[in-house]
mmCIF file of C-alpha atoms in Angstrom:
data_model
loop_
_atom_site.group_PDB
_atom_site.id
_atom_site.type_symbol
_atom_site.label_atom_id
_atom_site.label_comp_id
_atom_site.label_asym_id
_atom_site.label_seq_id
_atom_site.Cartn_x
_atom_site.Cartn_y
_atom_site.Cartn_z
ATOM 1 C CA UNK F 655 192.991 158.167 166.982
ATOM 2 C CA UNK F 656 195.912 156.496 167.898
ATOM 3 C CA UNK F 657 195.281 153.748 171.014
ATOM 4 C CA UNK F 658 198.360 154.935 173.057
ATOM 5 C CA UNK F 659 197.300 157.800 173.520
ATOM 6 C CA UNK F 660 194.406 159.604 175.972
ATOM 7 C CA UNK F 661 191.393 160.719 174.556
ATOM 8 C CA UNK F 662 192.154 164.113 175.222
ATOM 9 C CA UNK F 663 195.561 163.662 173.556
ATOM 10 C CA UNK F 664 193.855 162.264 170.610
ATOM 11 C CA UNK F 665 191.712 165.228 170.583
ATOM 12 C CA UNK F 666 194.290 168.037 170.626
ATOM 13 C CA UNK F 667 196.108 166.045 167.857
ATOM 14 C CA UNK F 668 193.107 164.705 165.395
ATOM 15 C CA UNK F 669 190.297 166.906 166.348
ATOM 16 C CA UNK F 670 187.175 165.529 165.486
ATOM 17 C CA UNK F 671 188.870 162.502 163.679
ATOM 18 C CA UNK F 672 189.477 161.299 167.342
ATOM 19 C CA UNK F 673 185.735 160.649 168.084
ATOM 20 C CA UNK F 674 185.581 157.383 169.755
ATOM 21 C CA UNK F 675 182.673 156.452 167.525
ATOM 22 C CA UNK F 676 184.471 157.253 164.601
ATOM 23 C CA UNK F 677 183.963 159.491 161.470
ATOM 24 C CA UNK F 678 183.547 158.972 157.729
ATOM 25 C CA UNK F 679 185.037 159.694 154.364
ATOM 26 C CA UNK F 680 184.111 159.154 151.003
ATOM 27 C CA UNK F 681 187.669 158.508 149.807
ATOM 28 C CA UNK F 682 188.694 159.555 145.922
ATOM 29 C CA UNK F 683 191.742 156.818 145.175
ATOM 30 C CA UNK F 684 193.885 157.078 141.896
ATOM 31 C CA UNK F 685 196.452 154.303 141.270
ATOM 32 C CA UNK F 686 198.961 155.062 138.844
ATOM 33 C CA UNK F 687 201.398 152.261 137.365
ATOM 34 C CA UNK F 688 204.192 152.240 135.149
ATOM 35 C CA UNK F 689 205.856 149.576 132.748
ATOM 36 C CA UNK F 690 205.793 148.862 128.898
ATOM 37 C CA UNK F 691 203.404 149.008 126.453
ATOM 38 C CA UNK F 692 202.343 145.524 124.865
ATOM 39 C CA UNK F 693 202.759 146.032 121.132
ATOM 40 C CA UNK F 694 200.337 143.522 120.229
ATOM 41 C CA UNK F 695 197.579 145.016 122.501
ATOM 42 C CA UNK F 696 198.847 149.132 122.690
ATOM 43 C CA UNK F 697 198.198 148.515 126.627
ATOM 44 C CA UNK F 698 200.597 148.606 129.805
ATOM 45 C CA UNK F 699 197.949 146.660 131.429
ATOM 46 C CA UNK F 700 194.193 145.480 130.942
ATOM 47 C CA UNK F 701 192.282 148.421 133.091
ATOM 48 C CA UNK F 702 189.616 146.119 133.572
ATOM 49 C CA UNK F 703 191.781 143.410 135.533
ATOM 50 C CA UNK F 704 193.656 146.326 137.293
ATOM 51 C CA UNK F 705 189.856 147.857 138.749
ATOM 52 C CA UNK F 706 189.366 144.331 139.673
ATOM 53 C CA UNK F 707 192.345 144.293 141.677
ATOM 54 C CA UNK F 708 191.761 147.442 143.355
ATOM 55 C CA UNK F 709 188.109 146.165 144.026
ATOM 56 C CA UNK F 710 189.384 143.290 145.431
ATOM 57 C CA UNK F 711 192.430 144.175 147.434
ATOM 58 C CA UNK F 712 191.121 147.637 148.845
ATOM 59 C CA UNK F 713 187.717 148.876 147.952
ATOM 60 C CA UNK F 714 185.509 145.748 149.210
ATOM 61 C CA UNK F 715 187.744 145.155 152.052
ATOM 62 C CA UNK F 716 187.496 148.745 153.121
ATOM 63 C CA UNK F 717 184.265 150.011 152.161
ATOM 64 C CA UNK F 718 181.590 151.205 154.764
ATOM 65 C CA UNK F 719 184.053 149.885 157.485
ATOM 66 C CA UNK F 720 185.579 151.289 160.987
ATOM 67 C CA UNK F 721 188.957 151.435 159.540
ATOM 68 C CA UNK F 722 190.218 151.222 163.452
ATOM 69 C CA UNK F 723 188.118 148.294 164.345
ATOM 70 C CA UNK F 724 187.671 146.282 161.325
ATOM 71 C CA UNK F 725 191.079 146.307 159.427
ATOM 72 C CA UNK F 726 193.513 144.768 161.672
ATOM 73 C CA UNK F 727 196.510 146.951 160.125
ATOM 74 C CA UNK F 728 194.981 149.844 161.583
ATOM 75 C CA UNK F 729 194.505 148.428 165.082
ATOM 76 C CA UNK F 730 197.740 149.850 165.967
ATOM 77 C CA UNK F 731 198.118 152.354 162.815
ATOM 78 C CA UNK F 732 196.355 155.576 163.089
ATOM 79 C CA UNK F 733 194.346 155.841 159.661
ATOM 80 C CA UNK F 734 195.407 159.283 158.699
ATOM 81 C CA UNK F 735 195.068 159.695 154.812
ATOM 82 C CA UNK F 736 199.068 159.261 154.679
ATOM 83 C CA UNK F 737 198.672 155.889 156.799
ATOM 84 C CA UNK F 738 195.854 154.646 154.373
ATOM 85 C CA UNK F 739 198.151 155.548 151.378
ATOM 86 C CA UNK F 740 200.934 153.456 152.907
ATOM 87 C CA UNK F 741 198.882 150.565 153.207
ATOM 88 C CA UNK F 742 197.122 150.451 149.853
ATOM 89 C CA UNK F 743 200.307 150.754 148.322
ATOM 90 C CA UNK F 744 201.767 147.585 150.321
ATOM 91 C CA UNK F 745 198.812 145.711 148.965
ATOM 92 C CA UNK F 746 198.612 146.450 145.591
ATOM 93 C CA UNK F 747 201.992 145.940 144.909
ATOM 94 C CA UNK F 748 201.952 142.369 144.276
ATOM 95 C CA UNK F 749 198.624 142.030 142.186
ATOM 96 C CA UNK F 750 199.531 144.936 140.001
ATOM 97 C CA UNK F 751 202.836 142.877 139.357
ATOM 98 C CA UNK F 752 200.824 139.848 138.516
ATOM 99 C CA UNK F 753 198.986 141.815 135.905
ATOM 100 C CA UNK F 754 202.704 142.895 134.117
ATOM 101 C CA UNK F 755 202.831 146.223 135.505
ATOM 102 C CA UNK F 756 204.634 147.940 138.532
ATOM 103 C CA UNK F 757 202.949 150.134 140.844
ATOM 104 C CA UNK F 758 204.285 153.877 140.782
ATOM 105 C CA UNK F 759 201.806 156.225 142.993
ATOM 106 C CA UNK F 760 198.719 156.025 145.204
ATOM 107 C CA UNK F 761 197.022 158.978 145.608
ATOM 108 C CA UNK F 762 194.222 159.259 148.237
ATOM 109 C CA UNK F 763 191.838 162.210 148.088
ATOM 110 C CA UNK F 764 190.544 162.813 151.444
ATOM 111 C CA UNK F 765 188.353 166.164 150.294
ATOM 112 C CA UNK F 766 188.944 168.776 148.025
ATOM 113 C CA UNK F 767 191.960 170.387 149.995
ATOM 114 C CA UNK F 768 193.325 167.049 151.550
ATOM 115 C CA UNK F 769 195.151 164.576 149.678
ATOM 116 C CA UNK F 770 198.079 161.837 150.412
ATOM 117 C CA UNK F 771 200.540 160.727 147.569
ATOM 118 C CA UNK F 772 202.963 157.677 148.242
ATOM 119 C CA UNK F 773 205.352 156.497 145.888
ATOM 120 C CA UNK F 774 205.740 152.661 145.698
ATOM 121 C CA UNK F 775 209.367 151.243 146.411
ATOM 122 C CA UNK F 776 211.205 148.036 146.063
ATOM 123 C CA UNK F 777 208.682 145.544 147.275
ATOM 124 C CA UNK F 778 208.658 144.592 150.822
ATOM 125 C CA UNK F 779 209.539 141.655 152.244
ATOM 126 C CA UNK F 780 206.947 139.430 153.717
ATOM 127 C CA UNK F 781 206.788 140.744 156.991
ATOM 128 C CA UNK F 782 203.952 142.830 157.883
ATOM 129 C CA UNK F 783 203.965 145.919 156.180
ATOM 130 C CA UNK F 784 204.544 149.064 158.361
ATOM 131 C CA UNK F 785 204.044 152.620 158.109
ATOM 132 C CA UNK F 786 206.914 154.939 157.189
ATOM 133 C CA UNK F 787 207.627 158.194 157.045
ATOM 134 C CA UNK F 788 206.529 159.375 153.232
ATOM 135 C CA UNK F 789 205.732 162.815 151.840
ATOM 136 C CA UNK F 790 202.232 164.089 151.900
ATOM 137 C CA UNK F 791 200.334 166.756 150.066
ATOM 138 C CA UNK F 792 197.897 168.375 152.476
#
């Protein structure tokens, strides 16, 4: 729910997702990377290192949290699947680059019928990441 809207407005827009005490999801996250396959290893990126980066920057900070209150980014940004995917994209670009690959796509699956996909762009400046309009599959 948006802190800038009334409870009634939030309920009209977000339905049960506007509950003041929150609600939960068990998200499924798919990360796609791109780059050049290393001829020595046959790998684009070490998948164990990639998983470790995802765990460190996304899973550990987000798991079992109230996103609106526990993740500073979502104090002002509504944690829709689209905005969560955008934030994950922004969090993972640098760690994946440090592994020698490039982030290509973040797909956040909220339910069997709802998901959001965002594609990586040119890395943003050091300013606080901002949610931007993205294409989403719903």
